[in-house]
mmCIF file of C-alpha atoms in Angstrom:
data_model
loop_
_atom_site.group_PDB
_atom_site.id
_atom_site.type_symbol
_atom_site.label_atom_id
_atom_site.label_comp_id
_atom_site.label_asym_id
_atom_site.label_seq_id
_atom_site.Cartn_x
_atom_site.Cartn_y
_atom_site.Cartn_z
ATOM 1 C CA MET H 1349 41.006 -107.179 2.971
ATOM 2 C CA GLY H 1350 38.866 -109.523 1.957
ATOM 3 C CA GLY H 1351 37.185 -109.727 5.828
ATOM 4 C CA ASP H 1352 36.679 -105.902 6.049
ATOM 5 C CA LYS H 1353 35.006 -105.970 2.507
ATOM 6 C CA GLY H 1354 32.685 -108.484 4.090
ATOM 7 C CA LYS H 1355 32.268 -106.260 7.213
ATOM 8 C CA ARG H 1356 31.287 -103.536 5.365
ATOM 9 C CA LYS H 1357 28.848 -104.981 2.941
ATOM 10 C CA ASN H 1358 26.930 -106.850 6.221
ATOM 11 C CA ALA H 1359 26.790 -104.064 8.109
ATOM 12 C CA PRO H 1360 23.785 -102.006 6.450
ATOM 13 C CA GLY H 1361 22.340 -105.152 5.673
ATOM 14 C CA GLY H 1362 22.118 -106.994 9.241
ATOM 15 C CA ASP H 1363 19.567 -107.035 11.922
ATOM 16 C CA GLY H 1364 20.900 -103.773 12.845
ATOM 17 C CA GLY H 1365 18.404 -101.032 14.803
ATOM 18 C CA GLN H 1366 18.294 -98.175 11.992
ATOM 19 C CA LYS H 1367 16.068 -99.972 9.727
ATOM 20 C CA GLN H 1368 13.653 -100.907 12.799
ATOM 21 C CA LYS H 1369 14.169 -97.118 14.060
ATOM 22 C CA LYS H 1370 12.555 -95.786 10.838
ATOM 23 C CA LYS H 1371 9.938 -98.497 11.110
ATOM 24 C CA LYS H 1372 9.096 -97.155 14.201
ATOM 25 C CA THR H 1373 9.168 -93.311 14.230
ATOM 26 C CA GLY H 1374 6.838 -94.172 10.749
ATOM 27 C CA GLY H 1375 4.261 -96.355 12.563
ATOM 28 C CA ALA H 1376 1.018 -95.384 10.626
ATOM 29 C CA GLY H 1377 0.473 -92.451 13.244
ATOM 30 C CA LYS H 1378 1.418 -94.053 16.576
ATOM 31 C CA TRP H 1379 3.827 -91.562 17.435
ATOM 32 C CA THR H 1380 1.899 -88.026 16.353
ATOM 33 C CA THR H 1381 1.476 -85.955 19.006
ATOM 34 C CA PRO H 1382 -2.761 -84.930 19.452
ATOM 35 C CA ASN H 1383 -2.053 -81.544 18.120
ATOM 36 C CA GLN H 1384 -0.782 -83.363 14.594
ATOM 37 C CA ALA H 1385 -3.691 -85.625 14.726
ATOM 38 C CA ASN H 1386 -6.003 -82.849 15.180
ATOM 39 C CA LYS H 1387 -4.077 -81.417 11.882
ATOM 40 C CA LEU H 1388 -4.348 -84.337 9.798
ATOM 41 C CA ALA H 1389 -8.237 -84.868 10.838
ATOM 42 C CA LEU H 1390 -8.933 -81.545 9.872
ATOM 43 C CA GLU H 1391 -6.506 -81.672 6.549
ATOM 44 C CA ARG H 1392 -8.988 -84.676 5.392
ATOM 45 C CA ASN H 1393 -12.013 -82.328 5.634
ATOM 46 C CA SER H 1394 -10.311 -79.663 3.960
ATOM 47 C CA ILE H 1395 -11.139 -81.214 0.453
ATOM 48 C CA PRO H 1396 -14.673 -81.221 -1.508
ATOM 49 C CA GLN H 1397 -16.726 -84.085 -0.104
ATOM 50 C CA ILE H 1398 -19.201 -86.387 -1.852
ATOM 51 C CA GLY H 1399 -22.907 -84.281 -1.213
ATOM 52 C CA ASP H 1400 -21.099 -81.219 -1.129
ATOM 53 C CA ARG H 1401 -22.036 -77.942 -3.160
ATOM 54 C CA GLY H 1402 -20.226 -75.099 -3.471
ATOM 55 C CA ILE H 1403 -18.503 -73.069 -6.045
ATOM 56 C CA TRP H 1404 -14.783 -73.729 -7.788
ATOM 57 C CA VAL H 1405 -12.275 -70.182 -8.021
ATOM 58 C CA THR H 1406 -9.532 -69.769 -10.330
ATOM 59 C CA CYS H 1407 -7.250 -67.157 -9.115
ATOM 60 C CA ALA H 1408 -4.183 -65.183 -9.795
ATOM 61 C CA ARG H 1409 -1.100 -67.803 -9.543
ATOM 62 C CA HIS H 1410 1.025 -67.716 -6.080
ATOM 63 C CA GLN H 1411 -2.265 -65.304 -4.539
ATOM 64 C CA GLU H 1412 -4.604 -68.153 -3.145
ATOM 65 C CA ASN H 1413 -4.309 -66.645 0.364
ATOM 66 C CA LYS H 1414 -5.234 -63.419 -0.809
ATOM 67 C CA ALA H 1415 -8.153 -64.667 -2.866
ATOM 68 C CA ALA H 1416 -9.441 -66.656 0.006
ATOM 69 C CA ARG H 1417 -9.765 -63.788 1.698
ATOM 70 C CA GLU H 1418 -11.136 -61.653 -1.592
ATOM 71 C CA VAL H 1419 -13.943 -64.264 -2.477
ATOM 72 C CA ILE H 1420 -15.151 -64.602 1.530
ATOM 73 C CA ASN H 1421 -15.524 -60.901 1.749
ATOM 74 C CA LEU H 1422 -17.425 -60.804 -1.613
ATOM 75 C CA PHE H 1423 -19.854 -63.566 -0.983
ATOM 76 C CA GLU H 1424 -20.590 -62.615 2.343
ATOM 77 C CA GLU H 1425 -21.575 -59.207 0.919
ATOM 78 C CA TYR H 1426 -23.921 -60.736 -1.318
ATOM 79 C CA ILE H 1427 -25.284 -63.379 1.175
ATOM 80 C CA GLU H 1428 -26.636 -60.442 3.375
ATOM 81 C CA THR H 1429 -27.612 -58.391 0.242
ATOM 82 C CA MET H 1430 -29.807 -62.041 -1.142
ATOM 83 C CA TYR H 1431 -30.739 -63.752 1.751
ATOM 84 C CA GLY H 1432 -30.436 -60.897 4.640
ATOM 85 C CA ILE H 1433 -28.053 -62.697 6.801
ATOM 86 C CA LYS H 1434 -25.472 -60.722 8.311
ATOM 87 C CA PRO H 1435 -22.046 -62.419 8.076
ATOM 88 C CA ALA H 1436 -20.119 -64.017 11.063
ATOM 89 C CA SER H 1437 -16.342 -63.076 11.518
ATOM 90 C CA ASN H 1438 -14.557 -65.084 8.915
ATOM 91 C CA GLU H 1439 -11.606 -66.114 10.429
ATOM 92 C CA ALA H 1440 -12.462 -69.795 10.977
ATOM 93 C CA LYS H 1441 -13.443 -69.799 7.273
ATOM 94 C CA VAL H 1442 -10.051 -69.249 5.487
ATOM 95 C CA GLU H 1443 -8.317 -72.325 6.418
ATOM 96 C CA ASP H 1444 -4.748 -71.320 7.204
ATOM 97 C CA ASP H 1445 -5.114 -68.304 5.848
ATOM 98 C CA ASP H 1446 -2.205 -66.391 6.920
ATOM 99 C CA ASP H 1447 0.076 -69.125 6.978
ATOM 100 C CA ALA H 1448 2.225 -68.186 3.995
ATOM 101 C CA ASP H 1449 2.685 -64.757 5.315
ATOM 102 C CA LEU H 1450 4.615 -65.678 8.262
ATOM 103 C CA ASP H 1451 7.845 -66.070 9.487
ATOM 104 C CA ILE H 1452 9.082 -69.329 11.442
ATOM 105 C CA GLU H 1453 8.940 -67.656 14.755
ATOM 106 C CA ALA H 1454 5.520 -66.439 14.242
ATOM 107 C CA ALA H 1455 4.212 -69.934 12.804
ATOM 108 C CA ILE H 1456 5.683 -71.580 16.124
ATOM 109 C CA ALA H 1457 3.738 -68.743 18.328
ATOM 110 C CA LYS H 1458 0.526 -69.831 16.498
ATOM 111 C CA GLU H 1459 1.006 -73.462 16.668
ATOM 112 C CA LEU H 1460 1.781 -72.834 20.434
ATOM 113 C CA GLY H 1461 -1.646 -70.700 20.898
ATOM 114 C CA ALA H 1462 -3.835 -73.106 18.725
ATOM 115 C CA MET H 1463 -2.346 -75.901 21.615
ATOM 116 C CA LYS H 1464 -3.330 -73.715 24.271
ATOM 117 C CA GLU H 1465 -6.762 -73.145 23.032
ATOM 118 C CA ASN H 1466 -7.094 -77.109 22.873
ATOM 119 C CA LYS H 1467 -9.718 -77.601 20.411
ATOM 120 C CA THR H 1468 -10.262 -80.568 19.190
ATOM 121 C CA ALA H 1469 -10.928 -81.881 15.253
ATOM 122 C CA GLU H 1470 -14.401 -82.478 16.264
ATOM 123 C CA VAL H 1471 -15.035 -79.303 17.991
ATOM 124 C CA GLN H 1472 -13.374 -77.264 14.656
ATOM 125 C CA LYS H 1473 -15.492 -79.661 12.475
ATOM 126 C CA GLN H 1474 -18.676 -78.826 14.203
ATOM 127 C CA GLU H 1475 -18.018 -74.789 13.940
ATOM 128 C CA GLU H 1476 -16.994 -75.164 10.099
ATOM 129 C CA ASP H 1477 -20.519 -77.044 9.354
ATOM 130 C CA ARG H 1478 -22.463 -74.319 10.875
ATOM 131 C CA ALA H 1479 -20.480 -71.802 8.674
ATOM 132 C CA LEU H 1480 -22.270 -71.009 5.297
ATOM 133 C CA LEU H 1481 -19.104 -70.499 3.681
ATOM 134 C CA LYS H 1482 -15.741 -72.430 4.303
ATOM 135 C CA ALA H 1483 -12.826 -71.466 1.686
ATOM 136 C CA MET H 1484 -10.629 -74.606 0.828
ATOM 137 C CA LYS H 1485 -7.214 -74.156 -0.670
ATOM 138 C CA LEU H 1486 -6.226 -77.065 -2.729
ATOM 139 C CA ASN H 1487 -3.043 -78.601 -3.618
ATOM 140 C CA ILE H 1488 -2.746 -77.079 -6.856
ATOM 141 C CA ASP H 1489 -1.992 -73.560 -8.098
ATOM 142 C CA CYS H 1490 -4.753 -71.203 -9.060
ATOM 143 C CA LEU H 1491 -7.437 -73.040 -7.114
ATOM 144 C CA LEU H 1492 -9.984 -72.847 -4.580
ATOM 145 C CA PHE H 1493 -13.169 -74.585 -3.587
ATOM 146 C CA VAL H 1494 -15.925 -72.464 -1.392
ATOM 147 C CA ARG H 1495 -18.046 -75.069 0.296
ATOM 148 C CA THR H 1496 -21.849 -73.651 0.774
ATOM 149 C CA LYS H 1497 -24.711 -74.310 2.552
ATOM 150 C CA ASP H 1498 -28.164 -73.475 2.672
ATOM 151 C CA PRO H 1499 -29.548 -70.943 1.710
ATOM 152 C CA ILE H 1500 -27.123 -70.421 -0.716
ATOM 153 C CA GLU H 1501 -27.679 -72.186 -4.036
ATOM 154 C CA PRO H 1502 -24.760 -71.754 -6.013
ATOM 155 C CA VAL H 1503 -25.637 -71.520 -9.496
ATOM 156 C CA GLU H 1504 -28.448 -68.150 -8.686
ATOM 157 C CA PHE H 1505 -25.679 -66.800 -6.283
ATOM 158 C CA VAL H 1506 -22.943 -66.912 -8.922
ATOM 159 C CA LYS H 1507 -25.171 -65.727 -11.530
ATOM 160 C CA ARG H 1508 -25.817 -62.563 -9.557
ATOM 161 C CA ILE H 1509 -22.735 -61.916 -9.037
ATOM 162 C CA VAL H 1510 -21.379 -61.919 -12.726
ATOM 163 C CA VAL H 1511 -24.115 -60.297 -13.738
ATOM 164 C CA ASP H 1512 -23.725 -56.994 -11.449
ATOM 165 C CA THR H 1513 -19.964 -57.640 -12.416
ATOM 166 C CA LYS H 1514 -20.875 -56.977 -16.029
ATOM 167 C CA GLU H 1515 -22.748 -53.915 -15.261
ATOM 168 C CA CYS H 1516 -19.987 -52.057 -12.811
ATOM 169 C CA THR H 1517 -18.426 -49.519 -15.626
ATOM 170 C CA ASP H 1518 -16.447 -47.393 -12.527
ATOM 171 C CA ILE H 1519 -12.790 -49.007 -11.935
ATOM 172 C CA ARG H 1520 -12.930 -47.485 -8.314
ATOM 173 C CA LYS H 1521 -16.073 -49.878 -7.717
ATOM 174 C CA ILE H 1522 -14.171 -53.071 -8.462
ATOM 175 C CA LYS H 1523 -14.119 -55.391 -5.406
ATOM 176 C CA CYS H 1524 -12.018 -58.033 -6.570
ATOM 177 C CA ARG H 1525 -8.104 -57.985 -7.766
ATOM 178 C CA TYR H 1526 -7.041 -61.820 -7.531
ATOM 179 C CA LEU H 1527 -10.470 -63.786 -8.556
ATOM 180 C CA ASN H 1528 -10.832 -65.162 -11.932
ATOM 181 C CA ARG H 1529 -13.466 -67.711 -12.750
ATOM 182 C CA LEU H 1530 -16.289 -68.815 -10.974
ATOM 183 C CA THR H 1531 -18.101 -72.011 -11.677
ATOM 184 C CA PRO H 1532 -21.007 -73.123 -9.517
ATOM 185 C CA MET H 1533 -21.633 -76.650 -8.466
ATOM 186 C CA SER H 1534 -25.304 -77.746 -7.537
ATOM 187 C CA VAL H 1535 -24.354 -81.785 -6.491
ATOM 188 C CA MET H 1536 -20.510 -82.904 -5.848
ATOM 189 C CA GLY H 1537 -20.146 -87.222 -6.795
ATOM 190 C CA LYS H 1538 -18.020 -89.721 -7.075
ATOM 191 C CA ALA H 1539 -15.487 -89.299 -9.661
ATOM 192 C CA THR H 1540 -16.339 -92.575 -11.408
ATOM 193 C CA GLU H 1541 -18.508 -93.519 -14.662
ATOM 194 C CA GLN H 1542 -21.566 -94.556 -12.259
ATOM 195 C CA GLY H 1543 -21.045 -91.863 -9.778
ATOM 196 C CA LEU H 1544 -21.116 -89.242 -12.668
ATOM 197 C CA ALA H 1545 -24.203 -90.721 -14.075
ATOM 198 C CA GLU H 1546 -25.750 -90.787 -10.661
ATOM 199 C CA THR H 1547 -24.911 -87.207 -9.970
ATOM 200 C CA ALA H 1548 -25.944 -85.887 -13.475
ATOM 201 C CA ARG H 1549 -29.607 -87.615 -12.949
ATOM 202 C CA GLN H 1550 -29.932 -85.818 -9.683
ATOM 203 C CA VAL H 1551 -28.621 -82.786 -11.363
ATOM 204 C CA LEU H 1552 -30.479 -82.909 -14.656
ATOM 205 C CA GLU H 1553 -33.577 -83.913 -13.487
ATOM 206 C CA GLU H 1554 -34.958 -80.632 -13.128
ATOM 207 C CA HIS H 1555 -34.330 -79.059 -16.619
ATOM 208 C CA PHE H 1556 -34.360 -82.330 -18.729
ATOM 209 C CA ASP H 1557 -36.321 -85.143 -19.637
ATOM 210 C CA LEU H 1558 -33.991 -88.071 -18.430
ATOM 211 C CA SER H 1559 -35.576 -91.001 -20.605
ATOM 212 C CA GLY H 1560 -32.070 -91.677 -22.396
ATOM 213 C CA LYS H 1561 -31.859 -91.741 -26.132
ATOM 214 C CA LYS H 1562 -35.065 -92.884 -28.202
ATOM 215 C CA GLY H 1563 -34.564 -96.130 -30.317
ATOM 216 C CA GLU H 1564 -32.023 -97.735 -28.165
ATOM 217 C CA LYS H 1565 -32.423 -100.792 -26.595
ATOM 218 C CA THR H 1566 -30.882 -101.375 -23.186
ATOM 219 C CA GLY H 1567 -29.004 -104.650 -23.015
ATOM 220 C CA GLY H 1568 -28.571 -106.961 -19.961
ATOM 221 C CA ASP H 1569 -31.400 -108.644 -17.858
ATOM 222 C CA GLY H 1570 -35.168 -107.489 -17.265
ATOM 223 C CA GLY H 1571 -34.510 -106.243 -14.385
ATOM 224 C CA ALA H 1572 -32.445 -103.377 -16.302
ATOM 225 C CA GLU H 1573 -34.834 -103.012 -18.730
ATOM 226 C CA ALA H 1574 -37.604 -102.466 -16.489
ATOM 227 C CA GLU H 1575 -35.784 -100.093 -14.200
ATOM 228 C CA THR H 1576 -35.282 -97.884 -17.653
ATOM 229 C CA ASN H 1577 -39.010 -97.769 -18.153
ATOM 230 C CA LYS H 1578 -39.697 -96.991 -14.830
ATOM 231 C CA GLU H 1579 -37.440 -94.010 -15.274
ATOM 232 C CA GLY H 1580 -38.925 -93.214 -18.641
ATOM 233 C CA ASP H 1581 -42.509 -93.405 -17.091
ATOM 234 C CA ASN H 1582 -41.696 -90.995 -14.576
ATOM 235 C CA ASN H 1583 -39.826 -88.476 -16.693
ATOM 236 C CA LYS H 1584 -42.838 -89.035 -18.774
ATOM 237 C CA LYS H 1585 -45.489 -87.534 -16.063
ATOM 238 C CA ARG H 1586 -43.597 -83.941 -16.073
ATOM 239 C CA GLU H 1587 -43.428 -81.638 -19.117
ATOM 240 C CA TYR H 1588 -39.898 -80.349 -20.141
ATOM 241 C CA LYS H 1589 -39.568 -77.630 -22.357
ATOM 242 C CA PRO H 1590 -37.457 -78.202 -25.370
ATOM 243 C CA TYR H 1591 -34.313 -77.097 -24.591
ATOM 244 C CA THR H 1592 -31.009 -77.168 -26.341
ATOM 245 C CA TYR H 1593 -27.953 -77.701 -24.331
ATOM 246 C CA ALA H 1594 -24.213 -77.766 -24.557
ATOM 247 C CA ILE H 1595 -22.246 -80.148 -22.351
ATOM 248 C CA ARG H 1596 -18.890 -78.118 -20.763
ATOM 249 C CA PRO H 1597 -16.485 -80.614 -18.767
ATOM 250 C CA THR H 1598 -13.287 -79.301 -17.254
ATOM 251 C CA ILE H 1599 -10.927 -82.342 -15.845
ATOM 252 C CA ARG H 1600 -8.249 -81.518 -13.011
ATOM 253 C CA ASN H 1601 -5.934 -83.949 -11.306
ATOM 254 C CA HIS H 1602 -7.768 -86.779 -12.411
ATOM 255 C CA SER H 1603 -6.821 -89.543 -15.174
ATOM 256 C CA ASN H 1604 -9.676 -92.289 -14.989
ATOM 257 C CA LEU H 1605 -12.688 -90.276 -16.795
ATOM 258 C CA LYS H 1606 -11.743 -88.973 -20.575
ATOM 259 C CA ARG H 1607 -13.615 -85.867 -21.816
ATOM 260 C CA ASP H 1608 -15.221 -88.366 -24.694
ATOM 261 C CA VAL H 1609 -16.660 -90.624 -21.276
ATOM 262 C CA VAL H 1610 -18.161 -87.846 -19.667
ATOM 263 C CA ILE H 1611 -19.883 -86.128 -22.472
ATOM 264 C CA ASN H 1612 -21.270 -89.554 -23.736
ATOM 265 C CA THR H 1613 -22.353 -90.549 -20.042
ATOM 266 C CA ILE H 1614 -24.449 -87.225 -19.789
ATOM 267 C CA ALA H 1615 -25.714 -86.877 -23.263
ATOM 268 C CA ASN H 1616 -26.925 -90.675 -22.740
ATOM 269 C CA LEU H 1617 -29.305 -89.767 -20.383
ATOM 270 C CA ILE H 1618 -31.166 -86.976 -21.798
ATOM 271 C CA ASN H 1619 -33.766 -87.878 -24.313
ATOM 272 C CA ASP H 1620 -32.514 -86.900 -27.877
ATOM 273 C CA GLU H 1621 -35.963 -86.583 -29.663
ATOM 274 C CA ARG H 1622 -36.848 -83.567 -27.128
ATOM 275 C CA HIS H 1623 -33.345 -81.711 -26.364
ATOM 276 C CA ARG H 1624 -31.041 -81.415 -28.960
ATOM 277 C CA VAL H 1625 -27.324 -80.154 -28.837
ATOM 278 C CA ASP H 1626 -26.203 -77.316 -29.581
ATOM 279 C CA LEU H 1627 -22.688 -75.967 -29.110
ATOM 280 C CA THR H 1628 -22.856 -72.228 -30.415
ATOM 281 C CA ASN H 1629 -26.035 -71.106 -29.173
ATOM 282 C CA PRO H 1630 -27.356 -73.402 -26.731
ATOM 283 C CA ASP H 1631 -30.340 -72.725 -23.732
ATOM 284 C CA LYS H 1632 -28.729 -74.567 -21.446
ATOM 285 C CA VAL H 1633 -24.943 -75.312 -20.461
ATOM 286 C CA ILE H 1634 -23.856 -78.404 -18.204
ATOM 287 C CA LEU H 1635 -21.015 -77.465 -16.601
ATOM 288 C CA VAL H 1636 -19.091 -80.775 -15.014
ATOM 289 C CA ASP H 1637 -15.893 -80.109 -12.848
ATOM 290 C CA ILE H 1638 -13.938 -83.416 -12.060
ATOM 291 C CA PHE H 1639 -10.963 -82.841 -9.388
ATOM 292 C CA GLN H 1640 -9.432 -86.035 -7.902
ATOM 293 C CA THR H 1641 -11.859 -88.195 -6.577
ATOM 294 C CA VAL H 1642 -15.279 -86.101 -6.878
ATOM 295 C CA CYS H 1643 -17.215 -84.689 -9.794
ATOM 296 C CA GLY H 1644 -19.560 -81.794 -9.701
ATOM 297 C CA LEU H 1645 -22.301 -80.861 -12.041
ATOM 298 C CA SER H 1646 -24.435 -77.654 -12.743
ATOM 299 C CA VAL H 1647 -26.605 -76.340 -15.046
ATOM 300 C CA VAL H 1648 -26.503 -72.747 -16.124
ATOM 301 C CA ASP H 1649 -28.460 -70.795 -18.488
ATOM 302 C CA GLY H 1650 -27.451 -70.250 -22.295
ATOM 303 C CA ASP H 1651 -25.611 -66.710 -21.540
ATOM 304 C CA TRP H 1652 -22.751 -68.318 -20.099
ATOM 305 C CA ASP H 1653 -20.286 -67.768 -23.159
ATOM 306 C CA GLU H 1654 -21.676 -64.003 -23.025
ATOM 307 C CA LEU H 1655 -20.728 -63.520 -19.345
ATOM 308 C CA LYS H 1656 -17.241 -64.554 -20.281
ATOM 309 C CA LYS H 1657 -17.746 -67.816 -18.666
ATOM 310 C CA TYR H 1658 -18.239 -66.327 -15.536
ATOM 311 C CA ASN H 1659 -15.041 -65.003 -15.387
ATOM 312 C CA MET H 1660 -14.557 -61.911 -13.097
ATOM 313 C CA THR H 1661 -11.660 -60.297 -14.595
ATOM 314 C CA GLU H 1662 -12.452 -60.459 -18.358
ATOM 315 C CA LEU H 1663 -16.063 -59.339 -16.948
ATOM 316 C CA TYR H 1664 -14.429 -56.041 -14.802
ATOM 317 C CA ASN H 1665 -11.855 -55.241 -18.230
ATOM 318 C CA GLN H 1666 -14.999 -55.681 -20.726
ATOM 319 C CA ALA H 1667 -17.357 -53.531 -18.308
ATOM 320 C CA ALA H 1668 -14.637 -50.718 -17.941
ATOM 321 C CA GLY H 1669 -13.768 -50.589 -21.210
ATOM 322 C CA ILE H 1670 -9.888 -51.963 -20.373
ATOM 323 C CA THR H 1671 -8.002 -54.034 -23.075
ATOM 324 C CA THR H 1672 -5.562 -56.852 -22.045
ATOM 325 C CA VAL H 1673 -2.221 -57.206 -23.110
ATOM 326 C CA GLY H 1674 -3.298 -59.625 -26.415
ATOM 327 C CA GLN H 1675 -5.964 -56.939 -27.255
ATOM 328 C CA LYS H 1676 -3.167 -53.953 -27.456
ATOM 329 C CA LYS H 1677 -1.065 -56.013 -29.595
ATOM 330 C CA GLN H 1678 -3.884 -56.993 -32.092
ATOM 331 C CA GLN H 1679 -4.831 -53.323 -31.899
ATOM 332 C CA GLN H 1680 -1.434 -52.244 -32.723
ATOM 333 C CA GLN H 1681 -1.060 -54.482 -35.250
ATOM 334 C CA GLN H 1682 -4.060 -53.582 -37.076
ATOM 335 C CA GLN H 1683 -3.034 -49.655 -36.620
ATOM 336 C CA GLN H 1684 0.180 -50.728 -38.153
ATOM 337 C CA HIS H 1685 -1.461 -52.458 -41.235
ATOM 338 C CA GLN H 1686 -3.811 -49.435 -41.586
ATOM 339 C CA LYS H 1687 -0.504 -47.131 -41.372
ATOM 340 C CA GLN H 1688 0.709 -49.397 -44.302
ATOM 341 C CA ASP H 1689 -1.955 -49.360 -46.551
ATOM 342 C CA GLU H 1690 -2.070 -45.922 -46.464
ATOM 343 C CA LYS H 1691 0.990 -45.442 -47.639
ATOM 344 C CA THR H 1692 0.998 -47.545 -49.844
ATOM 345 C CA SER H 1693 -2.451 -45.806 -51.408
ATOM 346 C CA GLU H 1694 -0.691 -42.702 -51.008
ATOM 347 C CA SER H 1695 2.397 -43.870 -53.248
ATOM 348 C CA VAL H 1696 -0.004 -45.304 -55.810
ATOM 349 C CA LYS H 1697 -1.918 -41.824 -55.908
ATOM 350 C CA ASP H 1698 1.820 -40.358 -56.273
ATOM 351 C CA GLY H 1699 2.596 -42.357 -59.537
ATOM 352 C CA GLU H 1700 -0.696 -42.164 -60.821
ATOM 353 C CA THR H 1701 -0.082 -38.250 -60.514
ATOM 354 C CA LYS H 1702 3.129 -38.351 -62.244
ATOM 355 C CA ASP H 1703 1.681 -40.554 -65.103
ATOM 356 C CA THR H 1704 -0.563 -37.946 -65.721
ATOM 357 C CA LYS H 1705 1.734 -35.089 -65.673
ATOM 358 C CA GLU H 1706 4.222 -37.081 -68.423
ATOM 359 C CA GLU H 1707 1.345 -38.056 -70.692
ATOM 360 C CA GLN H 1708 0.097 -34.462 -70.716
ATOM 361 C CA GLU H 1709 3.636 -33.097 -71.201
#
């Protein structure tokens, strides 16, 4: 018995081939087929990268595929309207667009077709780089990123769309069923404190005096102080309007940069004598969006809150006079309160009339 136990104990932990086989099968991509290697290369290119610009899109839950098609169709329409560029076929611009709607057999057939086409990852990447739009479905629900190329400028592009949406009072002309908020990003940088500061300087210098807070001396060696003074001199050459501002950060799937750090890092760059913080009615709103390893910034006009934070669904509802479920409940509660008030007032009146009759008798 003891020998049997010893054998059973030694069998899994010996020099058997099971563990070695597992190591061989997962040998850092050595056993991947060319098609799998192409897929992995494309997946690495399917998330926002440093230096990109584009638009974050939130959508209805579990409707990412339909929202991706919808947003590309909407954006292509506005590209033609604003820039006079006719869109190309959007088959290659929405990644794996129909995969969720295909059964297993159809998915296999699609895979075989892709292998027959024998397009390498480099060729596909070159085609995508030439496209003005690329919708990226990310590993998080209700979120897409649409990368844009010249001549599309994300801030003015999104502003035109949401203003038109606000003015759309005909329900039959509603173009989007699954899209919610559009958030333009002028530049994407590295999601570190230093990367955030560098990206903020690049985006904010057009609108704000970035000579830093006045009355504060920079620590460290003289080189850092000289660099700060040099930047201040460059900013003094330009005349900046005394814009008020508010900073609105959004952080997803990221834990290093906290909200307070993001706000303070950006605020410390701005001349607080020329530009004041105004959280209720700012002239400009600084949008900061951090996702995993990238951070993006943009500066939009102060009517961002008035335009429902660029939420398409809420703008359509407001323009068409459609009330949401929460608004309907509030209206019902108000109506109930009014009815109760009317009943109490009537009962009070009835009591007063009875008292007067008794007094007269």
